[in-house]
Coordinates of C-alpha atoms in Angstrom, one line a residue:
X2 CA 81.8 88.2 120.3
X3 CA 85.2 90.0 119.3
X4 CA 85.7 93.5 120.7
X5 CA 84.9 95.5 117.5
X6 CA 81.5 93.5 117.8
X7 CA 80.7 94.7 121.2
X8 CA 81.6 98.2 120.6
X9 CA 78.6 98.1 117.8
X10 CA 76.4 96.1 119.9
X11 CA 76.5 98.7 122.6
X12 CA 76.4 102.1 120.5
X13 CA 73.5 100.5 118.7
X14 CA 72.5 100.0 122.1
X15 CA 73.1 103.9 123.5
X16 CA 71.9 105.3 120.0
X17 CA 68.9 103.8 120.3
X18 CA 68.3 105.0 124.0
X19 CA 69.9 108.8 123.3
X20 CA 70.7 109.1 119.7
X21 CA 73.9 109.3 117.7
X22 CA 74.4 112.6 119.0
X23 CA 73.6 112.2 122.2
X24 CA 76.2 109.4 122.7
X25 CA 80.0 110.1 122.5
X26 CA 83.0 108.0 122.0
X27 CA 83.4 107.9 125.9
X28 CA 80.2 106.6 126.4
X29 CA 80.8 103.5 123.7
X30 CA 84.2 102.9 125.1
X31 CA 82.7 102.7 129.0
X32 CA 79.7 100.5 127.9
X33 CA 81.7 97.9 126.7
X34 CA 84.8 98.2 129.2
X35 CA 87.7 99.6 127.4
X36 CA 89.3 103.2 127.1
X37 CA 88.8 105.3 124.2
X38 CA 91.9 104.8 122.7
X39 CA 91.1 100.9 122.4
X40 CA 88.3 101.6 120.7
X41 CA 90.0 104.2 118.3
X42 CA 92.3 101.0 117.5
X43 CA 88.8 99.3 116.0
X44 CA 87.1 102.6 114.5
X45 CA 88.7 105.9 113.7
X46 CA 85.7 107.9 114.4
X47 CA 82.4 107.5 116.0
X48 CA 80.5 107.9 112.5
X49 CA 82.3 104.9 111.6
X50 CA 80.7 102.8 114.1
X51 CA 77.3 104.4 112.8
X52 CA 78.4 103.7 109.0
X53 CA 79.4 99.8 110.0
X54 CA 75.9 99.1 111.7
X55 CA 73.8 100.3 108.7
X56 CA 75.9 98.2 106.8
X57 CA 75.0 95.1 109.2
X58 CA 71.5 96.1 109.2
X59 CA 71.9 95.6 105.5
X60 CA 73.4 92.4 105.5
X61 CA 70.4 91.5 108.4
X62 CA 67.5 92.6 106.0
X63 CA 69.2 90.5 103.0
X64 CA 69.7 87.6 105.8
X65 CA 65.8 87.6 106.7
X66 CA 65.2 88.0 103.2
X67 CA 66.7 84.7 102.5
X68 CA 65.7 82.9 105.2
X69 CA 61.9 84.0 104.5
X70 CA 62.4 82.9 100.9
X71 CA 61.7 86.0 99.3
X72 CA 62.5 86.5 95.8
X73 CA 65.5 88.2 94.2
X74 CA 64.3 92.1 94.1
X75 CA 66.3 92.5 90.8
X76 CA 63.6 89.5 89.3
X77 CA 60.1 91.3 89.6
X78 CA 59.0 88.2 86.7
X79 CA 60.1 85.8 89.6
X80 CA 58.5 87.9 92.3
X81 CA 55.5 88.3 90.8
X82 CA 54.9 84.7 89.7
X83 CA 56.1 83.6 93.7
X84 CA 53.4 86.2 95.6
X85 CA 50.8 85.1 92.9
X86 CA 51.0 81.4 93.9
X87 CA 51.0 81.7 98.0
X88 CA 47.5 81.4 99.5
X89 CA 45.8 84.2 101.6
X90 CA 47.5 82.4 104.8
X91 CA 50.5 82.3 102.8
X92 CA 50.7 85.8 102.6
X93 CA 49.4 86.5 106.2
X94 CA 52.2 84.2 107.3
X95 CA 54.7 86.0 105.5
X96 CA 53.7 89.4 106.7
X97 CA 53.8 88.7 110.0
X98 CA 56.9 87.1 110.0
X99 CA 58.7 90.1 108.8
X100 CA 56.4 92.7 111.0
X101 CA 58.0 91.1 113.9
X102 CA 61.5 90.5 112.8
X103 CA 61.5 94.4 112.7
X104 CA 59.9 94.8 115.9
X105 CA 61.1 91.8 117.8
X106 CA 64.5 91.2 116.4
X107 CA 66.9 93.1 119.2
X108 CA 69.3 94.5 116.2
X109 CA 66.4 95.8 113.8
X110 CA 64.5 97.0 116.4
X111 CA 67.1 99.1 118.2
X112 CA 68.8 100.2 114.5
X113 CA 64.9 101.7 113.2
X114 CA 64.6 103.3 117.3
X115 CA 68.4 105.0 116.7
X116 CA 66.7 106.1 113.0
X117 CA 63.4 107.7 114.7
X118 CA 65.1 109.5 117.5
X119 CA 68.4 110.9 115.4
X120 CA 66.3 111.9 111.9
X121 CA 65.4 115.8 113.2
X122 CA 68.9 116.1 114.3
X123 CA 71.1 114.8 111.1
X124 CA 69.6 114.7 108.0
X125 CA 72.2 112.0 107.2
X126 CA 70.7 109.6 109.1
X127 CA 67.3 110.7 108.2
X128 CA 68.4 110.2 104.5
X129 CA 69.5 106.3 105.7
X130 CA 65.6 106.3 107.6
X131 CA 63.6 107.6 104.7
X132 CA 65.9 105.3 102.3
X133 CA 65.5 102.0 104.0
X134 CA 62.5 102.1 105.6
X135 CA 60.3 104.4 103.4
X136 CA 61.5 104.9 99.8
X137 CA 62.9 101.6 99.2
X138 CA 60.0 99.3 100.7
X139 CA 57.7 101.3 98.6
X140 CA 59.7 101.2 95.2
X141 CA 59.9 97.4 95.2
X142 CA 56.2 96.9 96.2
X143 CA 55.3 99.7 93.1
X144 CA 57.5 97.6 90.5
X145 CA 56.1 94.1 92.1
X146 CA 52.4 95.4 92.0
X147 CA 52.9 97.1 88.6
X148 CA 54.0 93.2 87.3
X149 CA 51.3 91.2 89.3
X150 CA 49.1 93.9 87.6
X151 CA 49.7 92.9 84.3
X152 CA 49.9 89.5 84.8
X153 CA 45.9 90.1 86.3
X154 CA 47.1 88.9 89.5
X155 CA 46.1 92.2 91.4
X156 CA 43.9 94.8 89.4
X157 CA 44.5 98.4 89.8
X158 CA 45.1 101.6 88.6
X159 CA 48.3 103.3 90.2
X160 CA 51.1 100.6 91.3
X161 CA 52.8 103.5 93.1
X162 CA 49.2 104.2 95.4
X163 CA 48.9 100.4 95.7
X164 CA 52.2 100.1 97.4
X165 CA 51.6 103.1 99.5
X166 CA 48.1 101.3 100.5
X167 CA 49.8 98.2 101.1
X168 CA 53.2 99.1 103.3
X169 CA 51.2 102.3 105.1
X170 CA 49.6 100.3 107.5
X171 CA 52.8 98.2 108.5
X172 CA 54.7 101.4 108.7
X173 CA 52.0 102.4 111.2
X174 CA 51.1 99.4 112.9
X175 CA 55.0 98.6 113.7
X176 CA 55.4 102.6 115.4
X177 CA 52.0 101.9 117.0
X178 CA 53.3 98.6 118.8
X179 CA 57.0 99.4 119.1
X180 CA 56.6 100.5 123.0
X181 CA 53.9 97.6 123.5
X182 CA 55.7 94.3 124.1
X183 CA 53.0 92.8 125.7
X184 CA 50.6 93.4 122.8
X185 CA 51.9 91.3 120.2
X186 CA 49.0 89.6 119.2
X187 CA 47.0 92.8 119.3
X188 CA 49.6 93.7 116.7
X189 CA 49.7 90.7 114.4
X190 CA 45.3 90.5 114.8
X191 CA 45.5 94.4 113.5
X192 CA 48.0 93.7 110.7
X193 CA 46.1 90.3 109.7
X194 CA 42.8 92.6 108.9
X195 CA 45.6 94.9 106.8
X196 CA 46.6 92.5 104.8
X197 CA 43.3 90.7 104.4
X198 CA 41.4 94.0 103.6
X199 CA 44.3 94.7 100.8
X200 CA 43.9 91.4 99.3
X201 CA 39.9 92.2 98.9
X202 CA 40.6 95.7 97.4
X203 CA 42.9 94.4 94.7
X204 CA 43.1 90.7 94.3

């Protein structure tokens, strides 16, 4: 790990614990053992540092993405024809891989932490919250459900209130658990019974 990694390792790190406005340059610079003008040699300003890990989160999500074998967002055809074909335990499997990469994985779980405790102070980084974990989880799911609908995959009324049903109770579950390490398969039984009960109501 290069020095410009370790300075965003550890203000994720102190954002997460006391918010982005709660940490200063000083406090990134002492965390990871250099003085404040080294550090203004890798980043010109702190909100740098906060711009370059929400880009990295990015790159994470489109990472898991990947690695989970989710399909292209830009292909809802492709999406919808993929979710249609995996089994109920597909499905289950699937979901609880991503609940815990966003509650287990140390970079996720500190970035969302750093979003929660900053979003009544800066309505930038509220704006970043609400975009990535709020508005753009539920777009995909409302254009994904609105082609699985027609295809008489899921039936339904309202796409938009389908997705909302659907990501709700992750949203919840994944604040409910975040403090609760020890509780993991409380977690995954709870989100199992979500996912299961959504799969009755529309499938």
């Amino acid at each position: 790990m290069n020095t410009k990694e370790r300075i965003v390792k550890e203000a994720l790190t102190l954002f997460s614990k006391h918010g982005y406005q709660g940490t200063s340059v000083k406090n990134i610079a002492d965390a990871v053992g250099i003085k404040d003008s080294s550090l203004y040699k890798h980043f010109k300003s702190k909100k740098e540092i906060f711009d370059t890990i929400v880009q990295e989160m990015s790159v994470r999500m489109e990472q898991m993405s990947k690695e989970y074998g989710l399909p292209d967002e830009h292909d809802m055809a492709e999406a919808a024809e993929l979710y249609g074909s995996i089994s109920e335990e597909g499905i289950l499997a699937l979901s609880e891989k991503i609940f815990l990469f966003y509650l287990k994985d140390e970079f996720a779980s500190k970035f969302r932490r750093m979003l929660v405790i900053e979003q009544y102070r800066d309505r930038e980084v509220f704006e970043v919250y609400r975009g990535l974990f709020m508005d753009a989880a539920v777009s995909y799911q409302t254009e994904l459900f609105a082609e699985m609908t027609a295809r008489g995959i899921f039936h339904g009324k309202d796409p938009k209130a389908m997705a909302v049903n659907f990501y709700a109770p992750d949203f919840f579950l994944l604040n409910l658990y975040d403090q609760e390490p020890d509780k993991e398969e409380e977690a995954l039984e709870a989100l199992r019974k979500q996912v299961m009960e959504f799969s009755r109501l529309y499938k």
